[in-house]
Amino acid sequence: AELAKVPHPKTLARLAPLLTADGNTVRIAAARGLGGFADLRKAVLPVLTGALQPNSKESDVQAAILEALGKLEDEAALPTVHKYLEDRDAKVAKAALLAAGQIRNASSIPILIEQVKRMERFVRIKDG
């Protein structure tokens, strides 16, 4: 967390490996810290998106990465964010939804509407 307070290519190089390091707390802190690297978003975006798959069994880490992608507000992250809207883990899907909202792009609207329709069908089936 302290290292992430200084957005610089050198700190990015130090934080990137921590996204797949041994402890979840470290991974989450690294992801959240990289979300503050808005000036380096073009370099940070592939680092964050590349860390999603290695953390596929760690929903808290994936949620933190998606949160960071949202903070970067880079439209290039939308395909990845949209993919995780359909994740089975509610925590990950919620983080993707919030990230899409933070990025604020009109291309997300039809995808979000479709996602709401799917959820409504699920709720009807569950209640029905």
JSON list of C-alpha atoms in Angstrom, two decimals:
[
{"chain": "A", "resi": 1, "resn": "ALA", "atom": "CA", "xyz": [0.00, 0.00, 0.00]},
{"chain": "A", "resi": 2, "resn": "GLU", "atom": "CA", "xyz": [2.85, 2.38, 0.83]},
{"chain": "A", "resi": 3, "resn": "LEU", "atom": "CA", "xyz": [4.67, 1.60, -2.40]},
{"chain": "A", "resi": 4, "resn": "ALA", "atom": "CA", "xyz": [1.54, 2.37, -4.42]},
{"chain": "A", "resi": 5, "resn": "LYS", "atom": "CA", "xyz": [1.43, 5.93, -3.10]},
{"chain": "A", "resi": 6, "resn": "VAL", "atom": "CA", "xyz": [4.09, 6.85, -5.65]},
{"chain": "A", "resi": 7, "resn": "PRO", "atom": "CA", "xyz": [2.71, 6.21, -9.17]},
{"chain": "A", "resi": 8, "resn": "HIS", "atom": "CA", "xyz": [5.85, 5.68, -11.23]},
{"chain": "A", "resi": 9, "resn": "PRO", "atom": "CA", "xyz": [7.00, 3.07, -13.76]},
{"chain": "A", "resi": 10, "resn": "LYS", "atom": "CA", "xyz": [9.51, 1.73, -11.22]},
{"chain": "A", "resi": 11, "resn": "THR", "atom": "CA", "xyz": [6.86, 1.23, -8.56]},
{"chain": "A", "resi": 12, "resn": "LEU", "atom": "CA", "xyz": [4.63, -0.38, -11.18]},
{"chain": "A", "resi": 13, "resn": "ALA", "atom": "CA", "xyz": [7.44, -2.83, -11.90]},
{"chain": "A", "resi": 14, "resn": "ARG", "atom": "CA", "xyz": [7.64, -3.66, -8.17]},
{"chain": "A", "resi": 15, "resn": "LEU", "atom": "CA", "xyz": [3.88, -3.99, -7.67]},
{"chain": "A", "resi": 16, "resn": "ALA", "atom": "CA", "xyz": [3.10, -6.08, -10.76]},
{"chain": "A", "resi": 17, "resn": "PRO", "atom": "CA", "xyz": [4.63, -9.33, -9.45]},
{"chain": "A", "resi": 18, "resn": "LEU", "atom": "CA", "xyz": [2.77, -8.90, -6.17]},
{"chain": "A", "resi": 19, "resn": "LEU", "atom": "CA", "xyz": [-0.54, -9.48, -7.99]},
{"chain": "A", "resi": 20, "resn": "THR", "atom": "CA", "xyz": [0.34, -13.16, -8.09]},
{"chain": "A", "resi": 21, "resn": "ALA", "atom": "CA", "xyz": [2.44, -13.30, -4.90]},
{"chain": "A", "resi": 22, "resn": "ASP", "atom": "CA", "xyz": [1.81, -15.66, -2.02]},
{"chain": "A", "resi": 23, "resn": "GLY", "atom": "CA", "xyz": [-0.73, -13.84, 0.17]},
{"chain": "A", "resi": 24, "resn": "ASN", "atom": "CA", "xyz": [-4.21, -12.62, -0.72]},
{"chain": "A", "resi": 25, "resn": "THR", "atom": "CA", "xyz": [-3.78, -9.53, 1.43]},
{"chain": "A", "resi": 26, "resn": "VAL", "atom": "CA", "xyz": [-0.68, -8.57, -0.54]},
{"chain": "A", "resi": 27, "resn": "ARG", "atom": "CA", "xyz": [-2.44, -9.22, -3.87]},
{"chain": "A", "resi": 28, "resn": "ILE", "atom": "CA", "xyz": [-5.45, -7.13, -2.89]},
{"chain": "A", "resi": 29, "resn": "ALA", "atom": "CA", "xyz": [-3.27, -4.26, -1.66]},
{"chain": "A", "resi": 30, "resn": "ALA", "atom": "CA", "xyz": [-1.25, -4.32, -4.89]},
{"chain": "A", "resi": 31, "resn": "ALA", "atom": "CA", "xyz": [-4.39, -4.31, -7.05]},
{"chain": "A", "resi": 32, "resn": "ARG", "atom": "CA", "xyz": [-5.99, -1.46, -5.10]},
{"chain": "A", "resi": 33, "resn": "GLY", "atom": "CA", "xyz": [-2.75, 0.49, -5.23]},
{"chain": "A", "resi": 34, "resn": "LEU", "atom": "CA", "xyz": [-2.45, 0.10, -8.99]},
{"chain": "A", "resi": 35, "resn": "GLY", "atom": "CA", "xyz": [-5.95, 1.53, -9.33]},
{"chain": "A", "resi": 36, "resn": "GLY", "atom": "CA", "xyz": [-4.41, 4.88, -8.39]},
{"chain": "A", "resi": 37, "resn": "PHE", "atom": "CA", "xyz": [-1.94, 4.84, -11.28]},
{"chain": "A", "resi": 38, "resn": "ALA", "atom": "CA", "xyz": [-4.26, 6.78, -13.63]},
{"chain": "A", "resi": 39, "resn": "ASP", "atom": "CA", "xyz": [-1.35, 8.60, -15.29]},
{"chain": "A", "resi": 40, "resn": "LEU", "atom": "CA", "xyz": [0.16, 5.23, -16.24]},
{"chain": "A", "resi": 41, "resn": "ARG", "atom": "CA", "xyz": [-3.12, 3.54, -17.17]},
{"chain": "A", "resi": 42, "resn": "LYS", "atom": "CA", "xyz": [-1.83, 2.24, -20.52]},
{"chain": "A", "resi": 43, "resn": "ALA", "atom": "CA", "xyz": [0.94, 0.35, -18.72]},
{"chain": "A", "resi": 44, "resn": "VAL", "atom": "CA", "xyz": [-1.18, -0.71, -15.73]},
{"chain": "A", "resi": 45, "resn": "LEU", "atom": "CA", "xyz": [-4.15, -2.04, -17.71]},
{"chain": "A", "resi": 46, "resn": "PRO", "atom": "CA", "xyz": [-2.39, -5.14, -19.16]},
{"chain": "A", "resi": 47, "resn": "VAL", "atom": "CA", "xyz": [-0.83, -5.88, -15.77]},
{"chain": "A", "resi": 48, "resn": "LEU", "atom": "CA", "xyz": [-4.21, -5.90, -14.04]},
{"chain": "A", "resi": 49, "resn": "THR", "atom": "CA", "xyz": [-6.09, -7.78, -16.75]},
{"chain": "A", "resi": 50, "resn": "GLY", "atom": "CA", "xyz": [-3.28, -10.32, -16.93]},
{"chain": "A", "resi": 51, "resn": "ALA", "atom": "CA", "xyz": [-3.59, -10.98, -13.20]},
{"chain": "A", "resi": 52, "resn": "LEU", "atom": "CA", "xyz": [-7.28, -11.92, -13.34]},
{"chain": "A", "resi": 53, "resn": "GLN", "atom": "CA", "xyz": [-6.79, -15.45, -14.67]},
{"chain": "A", "resi": 54, "resn": "PRO", "atom": "CA", "xyz": [-3.99, -16.47, -12.27]},
{"chain": "A", "resi": 55, "resn": "ASN", "atom": "CA", "xyz": [-6.31, -15.39, -9.45]},
{"chain": "A", "resi": 56, "resn": "SER", "atom": "CA", "xyz": [-9.33, -17.29, -10.80]},
{"chain": "A", "resi": 57, "resn": "LYS", "atom": "CA", "xyz": [-9.82, -19.14, -7.51]},
{"chain": "A", "resi": 58, "resn": "GLU", "atom": "CA", "xyz": [-9.46, -15.99, -5.41]},
{"chain": "A", "resi": 59, "resn": "SER", "atom": "CA", "xyz": [-12.67, -13.99, -5.71]},
{"chain": "A", "resi": 60, "resn": "ASP", "atom": "CA", "xyz": [-11.50, -11.28, -3.30]},
{"chain": "A", "resi": 61, "resn": "VAL", "atom": "CA", "xyz": [-8.41, -10.66, -5.40]},
{"chain": "A", "resi": 62, "resn": "GLN", "atom": "CA", "xyz": [-10.38, -10.66, -8.66]},
{"chain": "A", "resi": 63, "resn": "ALA", "atom": "CA", "xyz": [-12.85, -8.19, -7.16]},
{"chain": "A", "resi": 64, "resn": "ALA", "atom": "CA", "xyz": [-9.97, -5.90, -6.12]},
{"chain": "A", "resi": 65, "resn": "ILE", "atom": "CA", "xyz": [-8.49, -6.09, -9.62]},
{"chain": "A", "resi": 66, "resn": "LEU", "atom": "CA", "xyz": [-11.82, -5.22, -11.22]},
{"chain": "A", "resi": 67, "resn": "GLU", "atom": "CA", "xyz": [-12.23, -2.38, -8.74]},
{"chain": "A", "resi": 68, "resn": "ALA", "atom": "CA", "xyz": [-8.82, -1.06, -9.80]},
{"chain": "A", "resi": 69, "resn": "LEU", "atom": "CA", "xyz": [-9.78, -1.33, -13.49]},
{"chain": "A", "resi": 70, "resn": "GLY", "atom": "CA", "xyz": [-12.83, 0.80, -12.75]},
{"chain": "A", "resi": 71, "resn": "LYS", "atom": "CA", "xyz": [-10.73, 3.43, -10.99]},
{"chain": "A", "resi": 72, "resn": "LEU", "atom": "CA", "xyz": [-8.48, 3.71, -14.03]},
{"chain": "A", "resi": 73, "resn": "GLU", "atom": "CA", "xyz": [-11.56, 4.68, -16.09]},
{"chain": "A", "resi": 74, "resn": "ASP", "atom": "CA", "xyz": [-9.99, 3.31, -19.27]},
{"chain": "A", "resi": 75, "resn": "GLU", "atom": "CA", "xyz": [-12.40, 2.16, -21.97]},
{"chain": "A", "resi": 76, "resn": "ALA", "atom": "CA", "xyz": [-9.87, -0.44, -23.10]},
{"chain": "A", "resi": 77, "resn": "ALA", "atom": "CA", "xyz": [-10.71, -2.40, -19.94]},
{"chain": "A", "resi": 78, "resn": "LEU", "atom": "CA", "xyz": [-14.39, -2.77, -20.89]},
{"chain": "A", "resi": 79, "resn": "PRO", "atom": "CA", "xyz": [-14.16, -6.09, -22.76]},
{"chain": "A", "resi": 80, "resn": "THR", "atom": "CA", "xyz": [-12.56, -7.66, -19.69]},
{"chain": "A", "resi": 81, "resn": "VAL", "atom": "CA", "xyz": [-14.98, -5.99, -17.30]},
{"chain": "A", "resi": 82, "resn": "HIS", "atom": "CA", "xyz": [-17.97, -7.08, -19.40]},
{"chain": "A", "resi": 83, "resn": "LYS", "atom": "CA", "xyz": [-16.69, -10.67, -19.40]},
{"chain": "A", "resi": 84, "resn": "TYR", "atom": "CA", "xyz": [-16.70, -10.77, -15.60]},
{"chain": "A", "resi": 85, "resn": "LEU", "atom": "CA", "xyz": [-20.27, -9.44, -15.33]},
{"chain": "A", "resi": 86, "resn": "GLU", "atom": "CA", "xyz": [-21.37, -13.05, -15.85]},
{"chain": "A", "resi": 87, "resn": "ASP", "atom": "CA", "xyz": [-19.05, -14.55, -13.25]},
{"chain": "A", "resi": 88, "resn": "ARG", "atom": "CA", "xyz": [-20.60, -17.16, -10.97]},
{"chain": "A", "resi": 89, "resn": "ASP", "atom": "CA", "xyz": [-19.17, -15.50, -7.89]},
{"chain": "A", "resi": 90, "resn": "ALA", "atom": "CA", "xyz": [-21.45, -12.63, -6.86]},
{"chain": "A", "resi": 91, "resn": "LYS", "atom": "CA", "xyz": [-18.54, -10.66, -5.40]},
{"chain": "A", "resi": 92, "resn": "VAL", "atom": "CA", "xyz": [-16.68, -10.71, -8.72]},
{"chain": "A", "resi": 93, "resn": "ALA", "atom": "CA", "xyz": [-19.80, -9.91, -10.77]},
{"chain": "A", "resi": 94, "resn": "LYS", "atom": "CA", "xyz": [-20.63, -7.00, -8.46]},
{"chain": "A", "resi": 95, "resn": "ALA", "atom": "CA", "xyz": [-17.10, -5.62, -8.78]},
{"chain": "A", "resi": 96, "resn": "ALA", "atom": "CA", "xyz": [-17.37, -5.87, -12.58]},
{"chain": "A", "resi": 97, "resn": "LEU", "atom": "CA", "xyz": [-20.70, -4.05, -12.49]},
{"chain": "A", "resi": 98, "resn": "LEU", "atom": "CA", "xyz": [-19.24, -1.25, -10.39]},
{"chain": "A", "resi": 99, "resn": "ALA", "atom": "CA", "xyz": [-16.18, -1.04, -12.65]},
{"chain": "A", "resi": 100, "resn": "ALA", "atom": "CA", "xyz": [-18.39, -0.71, -15.74]},
{"chain": "A", "resi": 101, "resn": "GLY", "atom": "CA", "xyz": [-20.24, 2.10, -13.99]},
{"chain": "A", "resi": 102, "resn": "GLN", "atom": "CA", "xyz": [-17.01, 3.90, -13.14]},
{"chain": "A", "resi": 103, "resn": "ILE", "atom": "CA", "xyz": [-15.72, 3.67, -16.69]},
{"chain": "A", "resi": 104, "resn": "ARG", "atom": "CA", "xyz": [-18.94, 5.32, -17.93]},
{"chain": "A", "resi": 105, "resn": "ASN", "atom": "CA", "xyz": [-19.17, 4.21, -21.53]},
{"chain": "A", "resi": 106, "resn": "ALA", "atom": "CA", "xyz": [-22.36, 3.94, -23.54]},
{"chain": "A", "resi": 107, "resn": "SER", "atom": "CA", "xyz": [-21.26, 0.56, -24.92]},
{"chain": "A", "resi": 108, "resn": "SER", "atom": "CA", "xyz": [-21.89, -0.93, -21.47]},
{"chain": "A", "resi": 109, "resn": "ILE", "atom": "CA", "xyz": [-25.57, 0.00, -21.41]},
{"chain": "A", "resi": 110, "resn": "PRO", "atom": "CA", "xyz": [-26.94, -2.83, -23.62]},
{"chain": "A", "resi": 111, "resn": "ILE", "atom": "CA", "xyz": [-24.75, -5.37, -21.84]},
{"chain": "A", "resi": 112, "resn": "LEU", "atom": "CA", "xyz": [-25.92, -4.16, -18.43]},
{"chain": "A", "resi": 113, "resn": "ILE", "atom": "CA", "xyz": [-29.57, -4.23, -19.54]},
{"chain": "A", "resi": 114, "resn": "GLU", "atom": "CA", "xyz": [-29.15, -7.81, -20.75]},
{"chain": "A", "resi": 115, "resn": "GLN", "atom": "CA", "xyz": [-27.53, -8.73, -17.44]},
{"chain": "A", "resi": 116, "resn": "VAL", "atom": "CA", "xyz": [-30.47, -7.24, -15.52]},
{"chain": "A", "resi": 117, "resn": "LYS", "atom": "CA", "xyz": [-32.89, -9.26, -17.66]},
{"chain": "A", "resi": 118, "resn": "ARG", "atom": "CA", "xyz": [-30.96, -12.45, -16.87]},
{"chain": "A", "resi": 119, "resn": "MET", "atom": "CA", "xyz": [-31.07, -11.65, -13.17]},
{"chain": "A", "resi": 120, "resn": "GLU", "atom": "CA", "xyz": [-34.81, -10.97, -13.32]},
{"chain": "A", "resi": 121, "resn": "ARG", "atom": "CA", "xyz": [-35.36, -14.37, -14.95]},
{"chain": "A", "resi": 122, "resn": "PHE", "atom": "CA", "xyz": [-33.26, -16.02, -12.26]},
{"chain": "A", "resi": 123, "resn": "VAL", "atom": "CA", "xyz": [-35.21, -14.29, -9.48]},
{"chain": "A", "resi": 124, "resn": "ARG", "atom": "CA", "xyz": [-38.54, -15.33, -11.06]},
{"chain": "A", "resi": 125, "resn": "ILE", "atom": "CA", "xyz": [-37.39, -18.95, -11.33]},
{"chain": "A", "resi": 126, "resn": "LYS", "atom": "CA", "xyz": [-36.13, -18.92, -7.75]},
{"chain": "A", "resi": 127, "resn": "ASP", "atom": "CA", "xyz": [-39.33, -17.33, -6.40]},
{"chain": "A", "resi": 128, "resn": "GLY", "atom": "CA", "xyz": [-41.64, -19.22, -8.65]}
]
